Amino acid sequence: MAKPTPRKKGETGSASAPYLLDHERFVREGPQRRFIEPRLLYLIKRGPSYGYQLTEDIGTLPFPGPAPDSAAVYRTLRELERSGLVVSRWEHGEAGPSRRIYSITSMGEERLKAWVEAFRERAKLLEAFVAMCERVGKSGG
């Protein structure tokens, strides 16, 4: 596999190569920050939503560690919008404050597909490693 090209600060990868494949960045960021992007893209693909609801929903997804805090969610939403992966519009409610509603773009859908493929590749590697460990345990060396 070719060595990933370095990214500038704030750059979140391309639609074809989410940073899960960028090992240095993957290691540098903790588990809480690591998977905010794909979780948000997944939630927004299910249907347009607003920041507070996304902050609540992200904690229901099956990832290790605590759910990301609201600041990290809103920061990532801004990054996703700057990158063209989501768009937002203001919805003015009669009974409450206005909300910024996020929708996924076709580029965001492509990025989510790339994340899924990256997760599949990572899962294959982990399964292969587990199998190797199990074989070593059974053969005694």
Backbone as a chain_set.jsonl record, in Angstrom:
{"seq": "MAKPTPRKKGETGSASAPYLLDHERFVREGPQRRFIEPRLLYLIKRGPSYGYQLTEDIGTLPFPGPAPDSAAVYRTLRELERSGLVVSRWEHGEAGPSRRIYSITSMGEERLKAWVEAFRERAKLLEAFVAMCERVGKSGG", "coords": {"N": [[0.85, -1.186, 0.0], [0.58, 2.209, -0.825], [2.33, 4.92, 0.707], [0.452, 7.235, 2.59], [-0.342, 10.533, 1.421], [0.817, 13.505, 3.003], [-1.403, 15.598, 4.867], [-2.767, 18.889, 5.056], [-3.203, 20.928, 7.99], [-6.373, 20.496, 9.412], [-7.449, 19.393, 7.139], [-9.479, 16.823, 5.873], [-9.074, 14.529, 4.362], [-9.751, 12.725, 1.275], [-12.629, 11.927, -0.762], [-12.176, 9.371, -1.587], [-10.319, 8.369, 0.159], [-10.546, 8.148, 3.266], [-9.337, 9.338, 6.44], [-8.853, 7.107, 8.004], [-7.229, 5.439, 6.707], [-4.889, 6.784, 6.833], [-2.366, 6.259, 8.657], [-0.696, 7.62, 10.536], [-2.211, 9.874, 11.322], [-4.42, 8.539, 12.281], [-3.4, 7.222, 14.536], [-2.559, 9.414, 16.023], [-4.888, 10.749, 16.756], [-7.322, 10.329, 19.264], [-9.608, 7.627, 20.279], [-12.129, 8.77, 20.684], [-12.268, 11.029, 19.027], [-11.624, 9.974, 16.613], [-13.605, 8.644, 15.03], [-15.715, 10.391, 14.525], [-16.449, 11.689, 12.155], [-17.369, 9.587, 10.247], [-19.54, 8.646, 11.718], [-21.224, 10.886, 11.945], [-21.748, 11.386, 9.222], [-23.135, 9.037, 8.611], [-25.411, 9.297, 10.313], [-26.568, 11.644, 9.276], [-27.056, 10.852, 6.691], [-29.145, 9.095, 7.125], [-31.196, 10.833, 7.426], [-31.977, 14.341, 7.176], [-30.78, 16.45, 9.812], [-30.313, 18.236, 12.936], [-27.779, 19.955, 14.87], [-27.93, 19.545, 17.786], [-29.567, 17.264, 17.993], [-28.01, 15.446, 16.549], [-25.799, 15.328, 18.233], [-26.939, 14.028, 20.403], [-27.743, 11.588, 19.194], [-25.356, 10.44, 18.26], [-24.111, 9.162, 20.343], [-25.473, 6.802, 20.566], [-24.55, 5.006, 18.783], [-22.621, 2.069, 17.939], [-19.669, 2.333, 19.018], [-16.429, 2.186, 20.526], [-15.626, 3.587, 23.753], [-16.388, 6.829, 25.257], [-19.104, 8.908, 24.102], [-18.531, 11.514, 21.713], [-18.014, 14.914, 22.77], [-20.241, 17.789, 22.636], [-18.94, 20.026, 21.533], [-16.934, 18.903, 19.923], [-18.526, 17.576, 18.075], [-19.92, 19.725, 16.813], [-17.725, 21.135, 15.776], [-16.741, 19.251, 13.968], [-18.939, 19.068, 12.25], [-18.809, 21.624, 11.07], [-16.361, 21.334, 9.723], [-17.057, 19.274, 7.944], [-18.956, 20.604, 6.412], [-17.417, 22.693, 5.296], [-15.787, 21.119, 3.716], [-17.523, 20.251, 1.815], [-19.032, 17.99, 2.202], [-21.37, 17.906, 3.604], [-24.309, 19.959, 3.644], [-25.941, 22.888, 4.913], [-28.931, 24.406, 6.192], [-30.974, 27.016, 7.479], [-33.612, 26.481, 9.712], [-36.499, 27.901, 10.718], [-38.189, 27.831, 13.63], [-41.471, 27.949, 15.067], [-42.001, 27.596, 17.74], [-39.599, 27.621, 19.044], [-36.006, 28.192, 19.103], [-34.201, 29.025, 16.047], [-32.91, 26.463, 13.926], [-30.006, 24.871, 12.618], [-30.09, 22.865, 9.928], [-28.705, 19.909, 8.793], [-27.743, 18.284, 5.794], [-26.722, 15.515, 3.788], [-24.344, 15.526, 1.117], [-23.751, 14.461, -2.309], [-21.034, 14.041, -2.477], [-20.48, 13.637, 0.203], [-21.838, 11.238, 0.584], [-20.247, 9.583, -0.982], [-17.883, 9.723, 0.497], [-18.716, 8.465, 2.846], [-19.145, 5.889, 1.844], [-16.484, 5.29, 1.261], [-15.442, 5.256, 3.843], [-16.791, 3.002, 4.837], [-15.659, 1.004, 3.249], [-13.006, 1.257, 4.091], [-13.321, 0.495, 6.767], [-14.088, -2.162, 6.337], [-11.698, -3.2, 5.246], [-9.973, -2.787, 7.425], [-11.222, -4.461, 9.279], [-10.808, -6.963, 8.063], [-8.009, -7.161, 8.307], [-7.756, -7.186, 11.102], [-9.191, -9.527, 11.726], [-7.548, -11.412, 10.449], [-5.246, -11.14, 11.99], [-6.183, -11.941, 14.518], [-6.795, -14.617, 13.932], [-4.203, -15.565, 13.384], [-3.047, -15.274, 15.913], [-4.611, -17.07, 17.37], [-3.893, -19.486, 16.131], [-1.184, -19.652, 16.832], [-1.446, -19.924, 19.574], [-2.614, -22.453, 19.732], [-0.741, -24.127, 18.553], [1.423, -23.837, 20.105], [3.584, -22.227, 19.531]], "CA": [[0.0, 0.0, 0.0], [1.38, 3.42, -0.913], [2.3, 5.774, 1.89], [-0.504, 8.317, 2.382], [0.235, 11.859, 1.298], [0.513, 14.327, 4.181], [-2.497, 16.543, 4.709], [-2.625, 20.139, 5.786], [-4.013, 20.995, 9.201], [-7.797, 20.681, 9.172], [-7.888, 18.647, 5.961], [-10.061, 15.563, 6.33], [-8.922, 13.439, 3.403], [-10.562, 12.815, 0.066], [-13.763, 10.998, -0.74], [-11.711, 8.003, -1.818], [-9.342, 7.93, 1.162], [-10.734, 8.739, 4.588], [-8.085, 9.288, 7.178], [-8.635, 5.815, 8.64], [-6.108, 4.85, 5.985], [-3.716, 7.592, 7.157], [-2.013, 5.66, 9.939], [-0.157, 8.602, 11.483], [-3.317, 10.654, 11.875], [-5.252, 7.596, 13.024], [-2.77, 7.007, 15.838], [-2.464, 10.694, 16.728], [-6.191, 11.125, 17.297], [-7.859, 9.316, 20.165], [-10.804, 6.942, 19.793], [-13.311, 9.627, 20.725], [-12.234, 11.92, 17.866], [-11.292, 9.205, 15.421], [-14.709, 8.196, 14.185], [-16.848, 11.322, 14.523], [-16.859, 11.943, 10.772], [-18.263, 8.589, 9.651], [-20.792, 8.548, 12.476], [-22.089, 11.996, 11.551], [-22.208, 11.149, 7.852], [-24.163, 7.986, 8.688], [-26.637, 9.838, 10.904], [-27.168, 12.62, 8.361], [-27.574, 10.096, 5.534], [-30.456, 8.548, 7.518], [-32.158, 11.907, 7.243], [-31.475, 15.627, 7.645], [-30.886, 16.609, 11.257], [-29.674, 19.43, 13.477], [-26.642, 19.669, 15.732], [-28.241, 18.975, 19.099], [-30.054, 15.891, 17.798], [-26.855, 14.636, 16.15], [-25.004, 15.128, 19.45], [-27.636, 12.993, 21.173], [-27.783, 10.319, 18.455], [-24.033, 9.862, 18.019], [-23.795, 8.297, 21.479], [-26.206, 5.531, 20.485], [-23.904, 4.138, 17.794], [-21.724, 1.104, 18.592], [-18.236, 2.602, 18.955], [-15.857, 2.136, 21.877], [-15.347, 4.843, 24.44], [-17.508, 7.752, 25.459], [-19.554, 9.675, 22.938], [-17.836, 12.798, 21.628], [-18.753, 16.031, 23.355], [-20.942, 18.607, 21.645], [-17.986, 20.901, 20.839], [-16.295, 18.103, 18.869], [-19.541, 17.316, 17.046], [-20.142, 20.95, 16.047], [-16.485, 21.413, 15.047], [-16.698, 18.317, 12.839], [-19.98, 19.489, 11.304], [-18.262, 22.758, 10.312], [-15.353, 20.775, 8.808], [-17.77, 18.544, 6.895], [-19.581, 21.583, 5.523], [-16.33, 23.333, 4.54], [-15.272, 20.136, 2.753], [-18.556, 19.95, 0.829], [-19.614, 16.673, 2.459], [-22.734, 18.193, 4.046], [-24.774, 21.337, 3.487], [-26.886, 23.222, 5.979], [-29.894, 25.488, 5.972], [-31.628, 27.398, 8.727], [-35.041, 26.207, 9.832], [-37.026, 28.791, 11.748], [-39.318, 27.215, 14.317], [-42.402, 28.867, 15.713], [-42.022, 27.398, 19.187], [-38.263, 27.593, 19.622], [-34.975, 28.883, 18.327], [-33.882, 28.511, 14.717], [-31.967, 25.341, 13.921], [-29.264, 24.613, 11.39], [-30.383, 21.495, 9.507], [-27.635, 19.376, 7.95], [-28.068, 17.241, 4.818], [-25.515, 14.971, 3.167], [-24.195, 15.76, -0.317], [-23.279, 13.26, -3.016], [-19.642, 13.861, -2.071], [-20.551, 13.05, 1.538], [-22.218, 9.831, 0.425], [-19.052, 8.887, -1.47], [-16.948, 9.618, 1.615], [-19.233, 7.43, 3.736], [-18.818, 4.607, 1.197], [-15.046, 5.068, 1.446], [-15.269, 4.85, 5.243], [-17.257, 1.618, 4.964], [-14.625, 0.154, 2.65], [-11.847, 1.295, 4.988], [-13.662, -0.349, 7.919], [-14.017, -3.559, 5.884], [-10.282, -3.557, 5.141], [-9.433, -2.866, 8.787], [-11.794, -5.666, 9.893], [-10.091, -8.12, 7.502], [-6.686, -7.209, 8.932], [-7.926, -7.595, 12.496], [-9.571, -10.947, 11.719], [-6.355, -12.187, 10.101], [-4.353, -11.12, 13.145], [-6.797, -12.793, 15.543], [-6.603, -16.004, 13.495], [-2.785, -15.89, 13.595], [-2.84, -15.419, 17.36], [-5.251, -18.32, 17.79], [-3.072, -20.599, 15.639], [0.024, -19.709, 17.66], [-1.85, -20.458, 20.873], [-2.915, -23.885, 19.613], [0.434, -24.908, 18.163], [2.45, -23.673, 21.132], [4.724, -21.433, 19.116]], "C": [[0.885, 1.235, 0.0], [1.245, 4.234, 0.361], [1.355, 6.935, 1.628], [0.211, 9.656, 2.241], [-0.141, 12.681, 2.513], [-0.614, 15.303, 3.866], [-2.18, 17.802, 5.501], [-3.528, 20.098, 7.002], [-5.464, 21.287, 8.831], [-8.334, 19.924, 7.979], [-8.363, 17.27, 6.393], [-9.976, 14.447, 5.316], [-9.79, 13.665, 2.181], [-11.709, 11.821, 0.171], [-13.291, 9.562, -0.903], [-10.742, 7.512, -0.755], [-9.576, 8.615, 2.498], [-9.5, 8.506, 5.433], [-7.902, 8.029, 8.005], [-7.444, 5.13, 7.98], [-4.815, 5.63, 6.214], [-3.283, 7.205, 8.565], [-1.526, 6.686, 10.958], [-1.273, 9.414, 12.124], [-4.21, 9.763, 12.725], [-4.709, 7.395, 14.428], [-2.791, 8.282, 16.67], [-3.79, 11.078, 17.39], [-6.736, 9.993, 18.153], [-9.144, 8.707, 19.637], [-12.04, 7.828, 19.771], [-13.389, 10.496, 19.472], [-12.193, 11.145, 16.553], [-12.472, 8.949, 14.488], [-15.923, 9.12, 14.226], [-17.361, 11.51, 13.099], [-17.769, 10.855, 10.214], [-19.579, 8.446, 10.403], [-21.747, 9.655, 12.079], [-22.613, 11.81, 10.131], [-23.307, 10.092, 7.826], [-25.485, 8.561, 9.206], [-27.341, 10.804, 9.951], [-27.703, 11.923, 7.112], [-28.933, 9.475, 5.858], [-31.556, 9.57, 7.326], [-31.588, 13.205, 7.765], [-31.717, 15.789, 9.142], [-30.154, 17.87, 11.685], [-28.663, 19.028, 14.549], [-26.966, 19.014, 17.057], [-28.703, 17.526, 18.968], [-28.91, 14.961, 17.399], [-25.965, 14.342, 17.354], [-25.627, 14.05, 20.325], [-27.521, 11.627, 20.492], [-26.418, 9.655, 18.316], [-23.626, 8.906, 19.141], [-24.501, 6.953, 21.447], [-25.551, 4.547, 19.523], [-22.834, 3.282, 18.453], [-20.237, 1.353, 18.326], [-17.694, 2.588, 20.372], [-15.655, 3.531, 22.452], [-16.573, 5.717, 24.568], [-17.881, 8.454, 24.158], [-18.785, 10.992, 22.903], [-18.685, 13.909, 22.232], [-19.326, 16.914, 22.246], [-19.988, 19.521, 20.882], [-17.314, 20.156, 19.692], [-17.278, 17.825, 17.736], [-19.74, 18.562, 16.187], [-18.911, 21.332, 15.234], [-16.4, 20.518, 13.801], [-17.764, 18.662, 11.809], [-19.495, 20.663, 10.452], [-17.227, 22.273, 9.297], [-16.024, 20.052, 7.643], [-18.409, 19.511, 5.898], [-18.525, 22.297, 4.681], [-15.792, 22.417, 3.445], [-16.296, 19.759, 1.688], [-19.221, 18.594, 1.021], [-21.041, 16.774, 2.985], [-23.043, 19.643, 3.694], [-25.746, 21.61, 4.626], [-27.806, 24.346, 5.527], [-30.521, 25.802, 7.323], [-33.113, 27.084, 8.645], [-35.542, 27.05, 10.996], [-38.276, 28.175, 12.355], [-40.199, 28.258, 14.967], [-42.298, 28.786, 17.226], [-40.636, 27.45, 19.821], [-37.269, 28.315, 18.74], [-34.793, 28.258, 16.939], [-32.848, 27.401, 14.841], [-31.282, 25.258, 12.567], [-29.46, 23.14, 11.057], [-29.311, 21.057, 8.513], [-28.173, 18.268, 7.055], [-26.766, 16.785, 4.171], [-25.521, 15.293, 1.672], [-23.77, 14.454, -0.991], [-21.818, 12.991, -2.674], [-19.575, 13.241, -0.671], [-20.933, 11.582, 1.486], [-21.034, 9.009, -0.072], [-18.039, 8.704, -0.343], [-17.411, 8.536, 2.574], [-18.963, 6.043, 3.151], [-17.341, 4.278, 1.383], [-14.743, 4.654, 2.88], [-15.666, 3.389, 5.424], [-16.207, 0.668, 4.399], [-13.376, 0.123, 3.536], [-12.099, 0.443, 6.232], [-13.603, -1.828, 7.54], [-12.567, -4.032, 5.814], [-9.658, -3.715, 6.522], [-9.947, -4.125, 9.478], [-11.099, -6.922, 9.374], [-8.722, -8.274, 8.155], [-6.78, -7.684, 10.376], [-8.298, -9.069, 12.594], [-8.368, -11.83, 11.408], [-5.398, -12.249, 11.284], [-4.887, -12.012, 14.261], [-6.586, -14.261, 15.183], [-5.152, -16.441, 13.696], [-2.508, -16.131, 15.071], [-3.442, -16.724, 17.864], [-4.453, -19.535, 17.334], [-1.808, -20.754, 16.476], [-0.311, -20.31, 19.009], [-2.083, -21.954, 20.836], [-1.674, -24.715, 19.309], [1.568, -24.783, 19.168], [3.651, -22.883, 20.661], [4.585, -21.051, 17.735]], "O": [[1.852, 1.296, 0.76], [0.198, 4.242, 1.009], [1.429, 7.563, 0.572], [1.246, 9.884, 2.868], [-1.264, 12.588, 3.009], [-0.752, 15.77, 2.736], [-1.431, 17.778, 6.477], [-4.494, 19.337, 7.05], [-5.753, 22.193, 8.05], [-9.549, 19.816, 7.813], [-7.705, 16.617, 7.203], [-10.746, 13.491, 5.401], [-10.481, 14.678, 2.073], [-11.749, 10.987, 1.075], [-13.935, 8.637, -0.41], [-10.374, 6.337, -0.767], [-8.875, 9.57, 2.83], [-8.716, 7.593, 5.176], [-6.87, 7.888, 8.661], [-6.739, 4.343, 8.611], [-3.745, 5.168, 5.817], [-3.776, 7.758, 9.548], [-1.909, 6.622, 12.127], [-1.276, 9.617, 13.338], [-4.7, 10.187, 13.772], [-5.466, 7.396, 15.399], [-3.015, 8.237, 17.88], [-3.797, 11.671, 18.469], [-6.616, 8.823, 17.789], [-9.713, 9.2, 18.663], [-12.911, 7.649, 18.919], [-14.472, 10.677, 18.915], [-12.67, 11.615, 15.52], [-12.324, 9.036, 13.269], [-17.045, 8.674, 13.984], [-18.569, 11.493, 12.864], [-18.861, 11.173, 9.742], [-20.614, 8.16, 9.802], [-22.94, 9.413, 11.895], [-23.791, 12.049, 9.866], [-24.294, 10.234, 7.104], [-26.542, 8.34, 8.616], [-28.566, 10.783, 9.834], [-28.7, 12.362, 6.539], [-29.779, 9.34, 4.975], [-32.711, 9.216, 7.091], [-30.793, 13.19, 8.705], [-32.726, 15.327, 9.674], [-29.457, 18.494, 10.885], [-28.691, 17.91, 15.064], [-26.337, 18.02, 17.42], [-28.281, 16.663, 19.738], [-28.846, 13.821, 17.858], [-25.436, 13.238, 17.483], [-24.913, 13.246, 20.923], [-27.232, 10.627, 21.149], [-26.334, 8.428, 18.259], [-22.882, 7.953, 18.911], [-24.162, 6.057, 22.22], [-25.951, 3.385, 19.455], [-22.204, 3.713, 19.419], [-19.623, 0.667, 17.509], [-18.405, 2.933, 21.316], [-15.531, 4.515, 21.723], [-17.648, 5.395, 24.062], [-17.069, 8.571, 23.241], [-18.426, 11.528, 23.952], [-19.914, 13.852, 22.209], [-18.947, 16.802, 21.081], [-20.203, 19.77, 19.696], [-17.143, 20.711, 18.607], [-16.896, 17.838, 16.566], [-19.73, 18.47, 14.959], [-19.047, 21.808, 14.107], [-16.033, 20.978, 12.72], [-17.513, 18.556, 10.609], [-19.742, 20.696, 9.247], [-17.208, 22.733, 8.155], [-15.609, 20.198, 6.493], [-18.402, 19.266, 4.692], [-18.717, 22.485, 3.48], [-15.391, 22.882, 2.378], [-15.973, 19.024, 0.755], [-19.895, 18.098, 0.119], [-21.831, 15.841, 2.834], [-22.138, 20.448, 3.475], [-26.301, 20.688, 5.224], [-27.497, 25.115, 4.616], [-30.585, 24.944, 8.203], [-33.777, 27.377, 7.651], [-35.061, 26.921, 12.121], [-39.294, 28.016, 11.681], [-39.729, 29.323, 15.369], [-42.483, 29.786, 17.92], [-40.522, 27.331, 21.041], [-37.636, 28.963, 17.76], [-35.183, 27.116, 16.699], [-32.018, 27.406, 15.75], [-31.876, 25.53, 11.524], [-29.043, 22.266, 11.817], [-29.044, 21.741, 7.525], [-28.954, 17.423, 7.492], [-25.826, 17.566, 4.023], [-26.577, 15.327, 1.041], [-23.468, 13.468, -0.319], [-21.408, 11.834, -2.59], [-18.707, 12.412, -0.399], [-20.413, 10.772, 2.254], [-20.837, 7.874, 0.361], [-17.408, 7.652, -0.238], [-16.592, 7.763, 3.071], [-18.592, 5.124, 3.881], [-16.984, 3.127, 1.634], [-13.888, 3.801, 3.114], [-14.962, 2.627, 6.086], [-15.903, -0.358, 5.008], [-12.762, -0.93, 3.705], [-11.198, -0.253, 6.701], [-13.129, -2.654, 8.321], [-12.244, -5.13, 6.267], [-8.906, -4.658, 6.766], [-9.192, -4.789, 10.188], [-10.829, -7.844, 10.144], [-8.32, -9.38, 8.516], [-5.969, -8.497, 10.819], [-7.778, -9.784, 13.45], [-8.186, -12.876, 12.03], [-4.805, -13.294, 11.551], [-4.126, -12.755, 14.881], [-6.234, -15.064, 16.048], [-4.899, -17.564, 14.132], [-1.815, -17.081, 15.433], [-2.843, -17.406, 18.696], [-4.345, -20.514, 18.072], [-1.407, -21.874, 16.793], [0.452, -21.118, 19.537], [-1.783, -22.653, 21.804], [-1.56, -25.861, 19.746], [2.552, -25.52, 19.103], [4.67, -22.873, 21.352], [5.454, -20.37, 17.191]]}, "num_chains": 1, "name": "protein.A"}
